[in-house]
PDB file of C-alpha atoms in Angstrom:
ATOM      1  CA  MET C 509     165.642  49.999  72.221  1.00 60.00           C
ATOM      2  CA  SER C 510     168.722  50.291  74.346  1.00 64.00           C
ATOM      3  CA  ASP C 511     168.826  48.614  77.723  1.00 75.00           C
ATOM      4  CA  PHE C 512     166.360  50.313  79.988  1.00 76.00           C
ATOM      5  CA  VAL C 513     166.230  49.759  83.729  1.00 82.00           C
ATOM      6  CA  LEU C 514     163.272  51.150  85.621  1.00 86.00           C
ATOM      7  CA  THR C 515     163.866  51.364  89.357  1.00 92.00           C
ATOM      8  CA  ILE C 516     161.135  51.771  91.963  1.00 94.00           C
ATOM      9  CA  PRO C 517     162.198  55.365  92.848  1.00 94.00           C
ATOM     10  CA  VAL C 518     162.156  56.357  89.154  1.00 93.00           C
ATOM     11  CA  LEU C 519     158.778  54.680  88.672  1.00 94.00           C
ATOM     12  CA  GLU C 520     157.333  56.479  91.715  1.00 95.00           C
ATOM     13  CA  LYS C 521     158.697  59.816  90.507  1.00 96.00           C
ATOM     14  CA  THR C 522     157.242  59.163  87.060  1.00 96.00           C
ATOM     15  CA  ARG C 523     153.810  58.401  88.542  1.00 96.00           C
ATOM     16  CA  ARG C 524     153.882  61.547  90.711  1.00 97.00           C
ATOM     17  CA  GLU C 525     154.616  63.689  87.653  1.00 97.00           C
ATOM     18  CA  ILE C 526     151.799  62.051  85.684  1.00 97.00           C
ATOM     19  CA  GLU C 527     149.388  62.547  88.604  1.00 96.00           C
ATOM     20  CA  SER C 528     150.296  66.217  89.069  1.00 96.00           C
ATOM     21  CA  HIS C 529     150.231  67.094  85.367  1.00 96.00           C
ATOM     22  CA  LEU C 530     147.485  65.012  83.784  1.00 97.00           C
ATOM     23  CA  ILE C 531     145.330  63.300  86.401  1.00 96.00           C
ATOM     24  CA  ASP C 532     144.954  66.548  88.378  1.00 95.00           C
ATOM     25  CA  ALA C 533     144.057  68.300  85.094  1.00 95.00           C
ATOM     26  CA  GLY C 534     141.154  65.889  84.579  1.00 95.00           C
ATOM     27  CA  ALA C 535     142.564  62.972  82.589  1.00 96.00           C
ATOM     28  CA  HIS C 536     140.969  59.646  83.549  1.00 93.00           C
ATOM     29  CA  THR C 537     143.827  57.326  82.786  1.00 94.00           C
ATOM     30  CA  VAL C 538     147.430  57.665  81.635  1.00 96.00           C
ATOM     31  CA  LEU C 539     149.703  54.875  80.448  1.00 95.00           C
ATOM     32  CA  ILE C 540     153.282  54.745  79.306  1.00 96.00           C
ATOM     33  CA  VAL C 541     153.857  51.863  76.917  1.00 96.00           C
ATOM     34  CA  ASP C 542     156.885  50.829  74.931  1.00 94.00           C
ATOM     35  CA  GLN C 543     157.060  50.329  71.167  1.00 92.00           C
ATOM     36  CA  ALA C 544     156.426  46.603  71.626  1.00 95.00           C
ATOM     37  CA  GLY C 545     153.145  47.253  73.465  1.00 95.00           C
ATOM     38  CA  ASN C 546     154.322  46.526  77.002  1.00 95.00           C
ATOM     39  CA  ILE C 547     152.882  48.649  79.799  1.00 95.00           C
ATOM     40  CA  ILE C 548     155.615  50.545  81.650  1.00 94.00           C
ATOM     41  CA  THR C 549     153.252  52.245  84.096  1.00 94.00           C
ATOM     42  CA  SER C 550     149.632  53.300  84.458  1.00 93.00           C
ATOM     43  CA  CYS C 551     147.979  56.013  86.547  1.00 93.00           C
ATOM     44  CA  GLY C 552     144.502  57.266  87.265  1.00 90.00           C
ATOM     45  CA  LYS C 553     141.248  55.516  87.623  1.00 78.00           C
ATOM     46  CA  THR C 554     139.887  52.786  85.508  1.00 65.00           C
ATOM     47  CA  ASN C 555     136.429  53.221  84.158  1.00 61.00           C
ATOM     48  CA  ASN C 556     134.128  50.514  82.988  1.00 56.00           C
ATOM     49  CA  SER C 557     134.935  51.053  79.334  1.00 62.00           C
ATOM     50  CA  ILE C 558     138.651  50.335  79.815  1.00 67.00           C
ATOM     51  CA  GLN C 559     139.193  46.925  81.321  1.00 72.00           C
ATOM     52  CA  ASP C 560     141.890  45.509  79.122  1.00 87.00           C
ATOM     53  CA  PHE C 561     145.008  47.653  79.420  1.00 90.00           C
ATOM     54  CA  THR C 562     147.165  44.938  77.894  1.00 93.00           C
ATOM     55  CA  SER C 563     145.185  45.060  74.650  1.00 94.00           C
ATOM     56  CA  LEU C 564     145.136  48.862  74.735  1.00 93.00           C
ATOM     57  CA  ALA C 565     148.929  48.930  75.034  1.00 95.00           C
ATOM     58  CA  ALA C 566     149.408  46.433  72.195  1.00 96.00           C
ATOM     59  CA  LEU C 567     146.982  48.288  69.921  1.00 95.00           C
ATOM     60  CA  THR C 568     148.669  51.594  70.777  1.00 95.00           C
ATOM     61  CA  ALA C 569     152.023  50.247  69.632  1.00 95.00           C
ATOM     62  CA  ALA C 570     150.450  48.815  66.470  1.00 95.00           C
ATOM     63  CA  ASN C 571     148.665  52.116  65.797  1.00 93.00           C
ATOM     64  CA  PHE C 572     151.925  54.048  66.021  1.00 90.00           C
ATOM     65  CA  ALA C 573     153.676  51.532  63.774  1.00 91.00           C
ATOM     66  CA  ALA C 574     150.931  51.834  61.152  1.00 94.00           C
ATOM     67  CA  THR C 575     150.846  55.626  61.216  1.00 92.00           C
ATOM     68  CA  SER C 576     154.621  55.736  61.036  1.00 91.00           C
ATOM     69  CA  GLN C 577     154.352  53.993  57.668  1.00 93.00           C
ATOM     70  CA  ILE C 578     151.637  56.446  56.591  1.00 94.00           C
ATOM     71  CA  ALA C 579     153.951  59.315  57.544  1.00 94.00           C
ATOM     72  CA  ARG C 580     156.669  57.912  55.332  1.00 94.00           C
ATOM     73  CA  LEU C 581     154.222  57.667  52.414  1.00 95.00           C
ATOM     74  CA  ILE C 582     153.675  61.423  52.579  1.00 95.00           C
ATOM     75  CA  GLY C 583     157.348  62.225  53.081  1.00 95.00           C
ATOM     76  CA  GLU C 584     157.367  62.682  56.865  1.00 94.00           C
ATOM     77  CA  ASP C 585     159.751  60.854  59.165  1.00 90.00           C
ATOM     78  CA  ASP C 586     157.017  60.126  61.693  1.00 87.00           C
ATOM     79  CA  PHE C 587     153.975  61.567  63.437  1.00 89.00           C
ATOM     80  CA  SER C 588     154.732  62.523  67.028  1.00 86.00           C
ATOM     81  CA  LEU C 589     151.134  62.419  68.248  1.00 88.00           C
ATOM     82  CA  LEU C 590     147.771  60.876  67.458  1.00 92.00           C
ATOM     83  CA  PHE C 591     144.349  61.898  68.701  1.00 94.00           C
ATOM     84  CA  HIS C 592     140.987  60.122  68.594  1.00 94.00           C
ATOM     85  CA  LYS C 593     137.773  61.771  69.793  1.00 95.00           C
ATOM     86  CA  GLY C 594     134.855  59.723  70.982  1.00 93.00           C
ATOM     87  CA  LYS C 595     131.359  60.689  72.133  1.00 93.00           C
ATOM     88  CA  LYS C 596     132.296  60.571  75.831  1.00 91.00           C
ATOM     89  CA  ASP C 597     136.018  59.938  75.989  1.00 93.00           C
ATOM     90  CA  SER C 598     138.988  60.862  73.849  1.00 95.00           C
ATOM     91  CA  ILE C 599     142.469  59.417  73.661  1.00 95.00           C
ATOM     92  CA  HIS C 600     145.702  61.261  72.962  1.00 96.00           C
ATOM     93  CA  PHE C 601     148.919  59.435  72.070  1.00 96.00           C
ATOM     94  CA  THR C 602     152.277  61.178  72.258  1.00 95.00           C
ATOM     95  CA  ARG C 603     155.673  59.807  71.426  1.00 93.00           C
ATOM     96  CA  LEU C 604     157.985  59.923  74.455  1.00 93.00           C
ATOM     97  CA  GLY C 605     161.494  59.704  73.079  1.00 90.00           C
ATOM     98  CA  ASP C 606     162.177  57.013  70.521  1.00 88.00           C
ATOM     99  CA  ASP C 607     160.981  54.079  72.588  1.00 90.00           C
ATOM    100  CA  PHE C 608     157.862  55.039  74.535  1.00 94.00           C
ATOM    101  CA  ILE C 609     154.323  56.298  73.988  1.00 96.00           C
ATOM    102  CA  LEU C 610     152.310  58.327  76.479  1.00 97.00           C
ATOM    103  CA  VAL C 611     148.606  57.417  76.301  1.00 97.00           C
ATOM    104  CA  THR C 612     146.153  59.884  77.861  1.00 97.00           C
ATOM    105  CA  ILE C 613     142.423  59.174  78.128  1.00 95.00           C
ATOM    106  CA  PHE C 614     140.098  62.003  79.090  1.00 95.00           C
ATOM    107  CA  GLY C 615     136.425  62.896  79.001  1.00 94.00           C
ATOM    108  CA  ASP C 616     134.555  65.595  77.143  1.00 94.00           C
ATOM    109  CA  ASP C 617     134.626  67.763  80.280  1.00 95.00           C
ATOM    110  CA  VAL C 618     138.348  68.456  79.736  1.00 95.00           C
ATOM    111  CA  SER C 619     139.602  70.537  76.823  1.00 95.00           C
ATOM    112  CA  LEU C 620     142.086  69.123  74.350  1.00 95.00           C
ATOM    113  CA  GLY C 621     144.113  72.334  74.721  1.00 96.00           C
ATOM    114  CA  ILE C 622     144.656  71.771  78.445  1.00 97.00           C
ATOM    115  CA  ILE C 623     145.614  68.151  77.858  1.00 97.00           C
ATOM    116  CA  ARG C 624     148.080  69.112  75.107  1.00 96.00           C
ATOM    117  CA  LEU C 625     149.625  71.836  77.305  1.00 97.00           C
ATOM    118  CA  LYS C 626     149.999  69.489  80.264  1.00 97.00           C
ATOM    119  CA  ILE C 627     151.432  66.748  78.057  1.00 97.00           C
ATOM    120  CA  SER C 628     153.979  69.171  76.624  1.00 95.00           C
ATOM    121  CA  GLU C 629     155.114  70.106  80.126  1.00 96.00           C
ATOM    122  CA  LEU C 630     155.086  66.482  81.260  1.00 97.00           C
ATOM    123  CA  ILE C 631     157.145  65.194  78.334  1.00 95.00           C
ATOM    124  CA  HIS C 632     160.062  67.409  79.326  1.00 93.00           C
ATOM    125  CA  ARG C 633     159.819  66.331  82.982  1.00 95.00           C
ATOM    126  CA  LEU C 634     159.598  62.633  82.077  1.00 95.00           C
ATOM    127  CA  SER C 635     162.486  62.816  79.632  1.00 93.00           C
ATOM    128  CA  SER C 636     164.659  64.102  82.449  1.00 92.00           C
ATOM    129  CA  ILE C 637     163.430  61.498  84.932  1.00 93.00           C
ATOM    130  CA  LEU C 638     163.708  58.577  82.500  1.00 89.00           C
ATOM    131  CA  GLY C 639     166.965  59.799  80.951  1.00 86.00           C
ATOM    132  CA  ILE C 640     165.665  59.884  77.389  1.00 83.00           C
ATOM    133  CA  SER C 641     165.929  62.537  74.719  1.00 78.00           C
ATOM    134  CA  VAL C 642     162.819  64.064  73.157  1.00 72.00           C
TER     135      VAL C 642
END
């Protein structure tokens, strides 16, 4: 990862974009984590099932690292997204540039299609704000 400086105005702009794209669309919680598992920012409400964001961020980074190796085994460079569906909540992981992962948690009352559409729009907005290429 190259040197990355996150200023308060950039962080606030990032949070506003996440709120308007994903939280307003029905996502419960959204995190941006780096490849090392550090939380860059989080938005939304916490529910009782998610109390340990630090562990979630670390496991997210480990999950992407593991699936990256699986991708190479089948001849792919990488997988750009991961999705896990639960009984009540689902979690969608999307690579944000080379160094970050967008983690979106949403309930069964929100369609995966809406979440994927909003994430696609958000990724382009965040890449501009954060100065990263996607």
